[in-house]
Coordinates of C-alpha atoms in Angstrom, one line a residue:
M1 CA -52.6 74.7 -13.4
E2 CA -53.4 76.5 -10.1
S3 CA -50.3 78.3 -10.0
F4 CA -50.7 79.7 -13.3
Q5 CA -54.5 80.5 -12.9
K6 CA -53.3 82.6 -10.1
G7 CA -50.8 84.5 -12.1
N8 CA -53.7 85.2 -14.7
E9 CA -55.6 86.7 -11.5
K10 CA -53.0 88.6 -10.6
F11 CA -52.0 89.8 -14.3
V12 CA -55.8 90.8 -14.7
D13 CA -55.5 92.9 -11.5
E14 CA -52.2 94.5 -13.0
D15 CA -50.5 92.8 -10.0
F16 CA -47.6 92.2 -12.4
A17 CA -44.9 91.5 -9.8
G18 CA -47.2 88.9 -8.2
A19 CA -48.4 87.5 -11.7
V20 CA -44.0 86.9 -12.1
E21 CA -44.6 84.9 -9.2
F22 CA -47.2 82.7 -9.8
Y23 CA -45.8 82.4 -13.3
T24 CA -42.2 81.1 -11.9
T25 CA -44.0 78.5 -9.8
A26 CA -45.7 77.2 -12.8
I27 CA -42.6 77.3 -14.9
D28 CA -40.7 75.3 -11.7
E29 CA -43.5 72.7 -11.7
D30 CA -43.5 72.0 -15.6
D31 CA -40.4 74.2 -17.7
T32 CA -41.8 72.7 -21.1
N33 CA -44.7 74.8 -21.2
A34 CA -43.9 77.8 -23.8
N35 CA -46.8 79.4 -22.5
F36 CA -45.7 79.8 -19.4
Y37 CA -42.6 81.4 -20.4
L38 CA -44.4 83.6 -22.6
K39 CA -47.2 85.0 -19.8
R40 CA -44.2 85.5 -17.4
A41 CA -42.5 87.6 -20.4
T42 CA -45.4 89.8 -21.1
A43 CA -45.6 90.5 -17.1
Y44 CA -42.0 91.6 -17.2
L45 CA -42.8 93.7 -20.3
K46 CA -45.0 95.5 -18.2
L47 CA -42.5 95.9 -15.1
E48 CA -40.0 97.3 -17.9
K49 CA -37.8 94.3 -17.4
Y50 CA -36.5 93.8 -20.9
S51 CA -33.7 91.5 -20.4
E52 CA -35.7 89.1 -18.5
A53 CA -38.4 89.3 -21.1
V54 CA -35.9 88.4 -24.2
L55 CA -34.6 85.4 -22.2
D56 CA -38.3 84.2 -21.5
T57 CA -39.1 84.5 -24.9
Q58 CA -36.5 82.3 -25.8
N59 CA -37.3 79.7 -23.4
A60 CA -40.7 79.8 -24.8
I61 CA -39.7 79.2 -28.6
Q62 CA -37.2 76.9 -27.6
N63 CA -40.1 75.2 -26.3
D64 CA -42.4 75.7 -29.5
D65 CA -40.8 77.8 -32.0
K66 CA -44.5 78.3 -33.9
V67 CA -46.0 80.4 -31.0
A68 CA -46.1 83.8 -33.3
R69 CA -46.9 85.5 -30.0
A70 CA -43.5 85.1 -28.7
Y71 CA -41.6 86.3 -31.3
F72 CA -44.0 89.5 -31.1
R73 CA -43.0 89.7 -27.6
Q74 CA -39.5 89.1 -28.1
G75 CA -39.4 92.2 -30.5
Q76 CA -41.0 94.4 -27.8
A77 CA -38.6 93.3 -25.5
Y78 CA -35.8 94.0 -27.8
V79 CA -37.2 97.4 -28.7
G80 CA -37.1 98.3 -25.0
L81 CA -33.2 97.2 -24.8
N82 CA -33.1 99.7 -28.0
D83 CA -32.2 96.6 -30.0
S84 CA -33.8 97.9 -33.2
K85 CA -32.1 94.9 -35.5
N86 CA -33.0 92.3 -33.2
A87 CA -36.3 93.6 -33.0
M88 CA -37.1 94.0 -36.7
V89 CA -35.9 90.2 -37.1
A90 CA -38.2 89.1 -33.9
L91 CA -41.3 91.1 -35.0
G92 CA -40.7 90.0 -39.0
R93 CA -40.9 86.3 -37.6
A94 CA -43.9 86.8 -35.7
L95 CA -45.9 88.2 -38.9
A96 CA -44.4 85.4 -41.0
L97 CA -46.1 82.7 -39.0
G98 CA -49.7 84.5 -38.6
E99 CA -49.4 87.4 -35.7
D100 CA -52.1 89.4 -36.5
S101 CA -52.0 92.4 -34.1
A102 CA -51.8 95.7 -36.1
E103 CA -49.3 97.0 -33.3
C104 CA -47.2 94.1 -34.7
K105 CA -46.9 95.1 -38.0
T106 CA -47.0 99.0 -37.5
L107 CA -44.0 98.2 -35.1
L108 CA -42.2 96.9 -37.4
E109 CA -42.8 99.3 -40.2
K110 CA -41.7 102.0 -38.0
L111 CA -38.4 100.8 -37.1
A112 CA -37.4 99.7 -40.6
K113 CA -38.4 102.9 -41.6
A114 CA -36.0 104.6 -39.1
N115 CA -33.0 102.5 -40.4
G116 CA -33.6 103.0 -43.9
E117 CA -34.8 99.4 -44.4
D118 CA -37.9 97.4 -46.2
S119 CA -39.7 95.9 -43.6
S120 CA -40.9 93.2 -46.0
G121 CA -37.7 91.8 -45.9
Y122 CA -37.9 90.9 -42.3
I123 CA -41.3 88.9 -42.6
I124 CA -39.6 85.4 -43.1
A125 CA -40.5 82.6 -41.3
P126 CA -38.2 80.9 -38.5
G127 CA -35.2 78.7 -40.5
S128 CA -35.6 80.4 -43.4
K129 CA -32.7 80.3 -45.8
E130 CA -33.6 83.6 -47.1
Q131 CA -33.3 85.1 -44.1
T132 CA -30.5 87.7 -44.1
P133 CA -30.8 89.8 -40.9
T134 CA -28.9 88.7 -38.0
P135 CA -30.5 86.1 -35.7
A136 CA -32.4 87.4 -32.5
T137 CA -30.0 86.7 -29.7
A138 CA -29.8 87.3 -26.0
P139 CA -28.2 90.7 -24.9
T140 CA -24.8 90.2 -24.6
S141 CA -23.5 93.0 -22.0
N142 CA -22.8 91.6 -18.7
K143 CA -25.4 94.3 -17.3
A144 CA -28.1 93.1 -19.3
L145 CA -27.6 89.3 -18.3
R146 CA -26.9 90.4 -14.5
P147 CA -29.8 88.6 -12.5
T148 CA -32.2 90.8 -10.7
H149 CA -32.4 91.1 -7.0
D150 CA -35.0 93.2 -4.8
W151 CA -35.8 93.7 -1.3
Y152 CA -38.5 94.4 1.2
Q153 CA -39.0 94.4 4.9
T154 CA -41.0 93.9 7.7
G155 CA -40.7 95.2 11.2
T156 CA -37.9 93.3 12.0
H157 CA -36.2 92.3 9.0
V158 CA -34.9 93.8 5.4
I159 CA -35.2 90.5 3.3
V160 CA -33.0 90.6 0.1
T161 CA -33.9 88.4 -3.1
V162 CA -31.9 87.3 -6.1
L163 CA -33.7 85.8 -9.0
I164 CA -31.6 82.6 -10.1
K165 CA -33.1 79.3 -10.9
K166 CA -32.1 76.1 -9.9
L167 CA -28.8 77.1 -8.0
K168 CA -27.4 74.7 -5.6
T169 CA -26.3 75.7 -2.2
E170 CA -22.5 75.2 -2.5
D171 CA -22.7 77.8 -5.5
V172 CA -23.6 80.2 -3.4
E173 CA -21.2 82.3 -0.6
V174 CA -23.0 85.1 1.5
D175 CA -21.2 87.4 3.5
I176 CA -23.0 89.6 6.2
S177 CA -21.7 92.2 8.3
E178 CA -22.9 94.9 10.5
T179 CA -23.1 97.2 7.3
N180 CA -22.6 95.2 4.3
L181 CA -24.2 92.1 2.8
S182 CA -22.0 90.9 -0.2
M183 CA -22.8 87.8 -2.2
T184 CA -20.8 85.5 -4.8
I185 CA -23.1 83.1 -7.2
K186 CA -21.9 80.8 -9.4
L187 CA -23.4 80.8 -12.3
H188 CA -24.3 78.0 -14.9
T189 CA -22.3 79.6 -17.3
G190 CA -19.3 79.2 -15.5
A191 CA -19.1 82.9 -14.5
D192 CA -19.6 84.8 -11.2
Y193 CA -22.6 87.1 -10.0
N194 CA -21.2 89.3 -7.4
L195 CA -23.8 91.4 -5.1
D196 CA -22.2 94.0 -2.6
L197 CA -24.5 96.3 -0.9
D198 CA -23.5 99.0 1.5
L199 CA -26.6 99.0 4.1
C200 CA -28.5 101.9 4.6
H201 CA -28.6 101.1 8.4
K202 CA -26.9 98.7 11.0
I203 CA -28.1 95.1 11.3
V204 CA -27.2 92.2 13.3
P205 CA -25.3 89.6 11.8
G206 CA -25.7 87.0 14.4
E207 CA -29.5 87.0 13.7
S208 CA -29.3 87.3 10.0
K209 CA -29.5 84.4 7.5
H210 CA -29.4 83.2 4.0
K211 CA -31.3 80.1 2.2
V212 CA -30.9 78.9 -1.2
L213 CA -34.4 78.2 -3.2
S214 CA -35.5 76.8 -6.4
T215 CA -36.0 80.0 -7.9
K216 CA -34.2 82.6 -6.0
V217 CA -31.7 82.9 -3.0
E218 CA -33.1 84.8 -0.2
V219 CA -31.2 86.6 2.6
K220 CA -33.1 87.6 5.7
L221 CA -31.4 91.1 7.9
K222 CA -32.4 91.4 11.2
K223 CA -32.7 94.9 11.8
S224 CA -30.8 96.3 14.9
Q225 CA -33.6 99.1 15.2
S226 CA -37.3 98.7 14.7
V227 CA -37.3 101.4 11.9
Q228 CA -38.8 101.6 8.3
W229 CA -36.3 101.6 6.0
L230 CA -36.3 104.1 3.4
A231 CA -33.8 102.9 1.2
L232 CA -31.8 99.7 0.9
E233 CA -28.4 101.3 0.3
G234 CA -27.0 104.9 1.5
K235 CA -25.7 106.6 4.3
G236 CA -28.5 106.4 7.0
T237 CA -27.7 106.9 10.5
E238 CA -29.3 105.0 13.5
G239 CA -32.8 106.9 14.3
S240 CA -33.1 108.1 10.8
G241 CA -35.3 106.0 10.0
V242 CA -39.3 106.0 10.2
A243 CA -40.4 104.7 13.8
I244 CA -42.9 101.7 13.2
A245 CA -46.1 101.3 15.4
M246 CA -47.3 98.1 15.3
P247 CA -51.4 97.9 15.1
T248 CA -53.1 96.2 17.4
V249 CA -56.5 94.5 16.5
P250 CA -59.5 94.5 18.9
A251 CA -61.2 91.3 18.7
T252 CA -64.7 93.5 18.7
E253 CA -63.6 95.0 15.0
K254 CA -63.5 91.6 13.2
P255 CA -65.4 91.4 10.2
V256 CA -69.4 90.9 10.9
G257 CA -70.5 87.8 9.4
S258 CA -69.9 83.9 9.9
D259 CA -67.9 83.9 6.6
A260 CA -65.9 86.6 7.4
F261 CA -65.0 85.4 10.9
A262 CA -64.2 81.8 9.5
K263 CA -61.8 83.6 7.0
W264 CA -60.3 85.7 9.7
D265 CA -59.8 82.5 11.9
K266 CA -58.2 80.4 9.0
L267 CA -56.2 83.1 8.2
A268 CA -54.8 83.3 11.4
K269 CA -54.1 79.7 11.9
D270 CA -52.0 79.7 8.4
A271 CA -50.0 82.5 9.8
E272 CA -49.5 80.6 13.3
E273 CA -48.7 77.6 11.2
E274 CA -46.1 79.3 8.9
E275 CA -44.7 80.9 12.1
E276 CA -43.8 77.8 13.2
K277 CA -42.4 76.6 10.3
E278 CA -40.2 79.2 9.7
N279 CA -39.5 80.1 13.3
K280 CA -41.1 83.9 12.3
E281 CA -40.5 86.6 14.7
G282 CA -44.0 88.0 16.0
D283 CA -44.1 91.3 14.2
A284 CA -42.9 89.1 11.0
A285 CA -45.9 86.8 11.4
L286 CA -48.5 89.7 12.2
N287 CA -47.3 91.4 9.0
A288 CA -47.7 88.4 6.8
L289 CA -51.2 87.6 8.5
F290 CA -52.2 91.4 7.6
Q291 CA -50.9 90.8 3.8
K292 CA -53.1 87.8 3.6
I293 CA -56.2 89.5 4.9
Y294 CA -55.6 92.5 2.5
A295 CA -55.2 90.5 -0.5
D296 CA -58.0 88.4 0.0
A297 CA -60.7 91.1 1.1
D298 CA -63.3 92.9 -1.1
E299 CA -63.0 96.8 -1.6
D300 CA -64.7 97.6 1.6
T301 CA -62.7 95.7 4.0
K302 CA -59.5 97.1 2.0
R303 CA -61.0 100.9 2.7
A304 CA -61.8 100.0 6.4
M305 CA -58.1 98.9 6.6
N306 CA -56.5 101.6 5.0
K307 CA -58.8 104.2 6.8
S308 CA -58.1 102.6 10.2
F309 CA -54.9 102.1 9.9
Q310 CA -54.1 105.7 8.6
E311 CA -56.1 107.7 11.0
S312 CA -54.9 106.0 13.9
G313 CA -51.0 106.7 13.4
G314 CA -50.8 102.3 13.5
T315 CA -52.2 101.5 15.9
V316 CA -55.8 100.4 15.0
L317 CA -56.4 97.9 12.2
S318 CA -60.0 97.2 11.5
T319 CA -61.9 95.2 8.4
N320 CA -65.4 96.7 9.4
W321 CA -66.1 99.5 7.0
G322 CA -69.3 99.7 8.6
E323 CA -68.1 101.5 11.8
I324 CA -64.8 102.9 10.3
G325 CA -66.6 104.6 7.7
K326 CA -68.7 106.6 9.9
E327 CA -66.1 108.7 12.1
Q328 CA -62.4 109.4 12.3
T329 CA -60.7 106.4 14.0
P330 CA -59.0 107.3 17.2
V331 CA -55.5 106.2 18.5
K332 CA -55.4 103.2 20.6
P333 CA -51.3 102.2 21.5
P334 CA -51.0 98.7 23.4
E335 CA -51.7 98.8 26.8
G336 CA -48.9 100.5 28.8
M337 CA -47.7 102.4 25.9
E338 CA -47.8 106.2 24.8
Y339 CA -48.4 106.9 21.5
K340 CA -46.3 110.2 20.3
K341 CA -46.3 111.9 17.0
Y342 CA -43.0 112.7 15.4

C-alpha cells in the first residue's frame, strides 16, 4: 500500500510526525492490518506519545494477538507512562510469544527487580490461566485518554488540529471569537472532549472555519495580522509577533536541467489545483508549494533554499546551489516595497 510505504520512508528519515500521518492514512484504508497499527505505535514511541502508542498496540493485538512485537512496544509505552505493572505483563507476553529482542528481556528483568518480583513469573502467553499479573489495559486517567491537538501556521492562517477518528459532523461544536477557540466533541465513549484556547493574537472569526475529516478535526483561523506567532496561547499583543516577508522566486533561479524544470512546473500546477479546490489564499498556496519542493528536493537543492532564504531576509528562494553556494544572497524585496530589518 502506497501510504504505508511512504510512512516507512518518513520513519527511516526520522520524520516521525510525517510517518504517523501516512500510517494513519493506511489505517483508514485498512483498519484490520495489525502491522499498520504497530508501525504507527512505534512512531508514537519516538515522539514520546505513550498513551497513543498503547492504544495502537491494543488495536494491533485485537487484529492479531500472536504478534510478539506488539506486546514489546506496548511494554515500552507503559514504561513511558510509568506503569511498571502493565509494562511487565506486556513484556512477559512478548517473550512468551518468541520476541527475540535482548532489550525486551533486559527491560523486564530490570522492572521486576525494581518491584521485588521474579521476571520469569511474567513470561506467560496471552490467555494462559496461570497468568497472575493484572492484564494490560489502556491508561485510565482522563489525561492519558485525551485526544491530542497540534497546530501550525502559514503567512495568513493558524491551523489547529485535533486527532480523533471517525467523527460525525454533528458530534463537533466549535466556537470562534477574536481571541478564543473553544471546541466540544462527543466521543464514542459518550464522554465529552473539551478544548479551550486563549489565543496568543487576535484572529478574524468571520474568515475562520472548521471541518471534520476522517482522522481529525481541523480549524483554520484567519490571522488579523500577517505575523509569525511564537505560541498558540498566551498574552501576545498586536505587533509583538515576527513580521513575515514572503519570498519571491525569480524565474532565472529555477533549478537547472529539464527534469528539475519539469518537477518545478508539476509542483506549481499541483499547488494551483489544490488552491482552487480548497480556495486557499495566495500566501498559503505559495507556502504549500515551497513545502512540496523542499520535501522532494535533493540535498544541494535544500541547501540552496535554506541559504538563499536566510541570507536574503526571506526575499529570495533559490534552488540552484551552483549559483547560491558561491556568494552571499542579496536582499530583493518585491517591486514597490522596501525591506526593513527589525
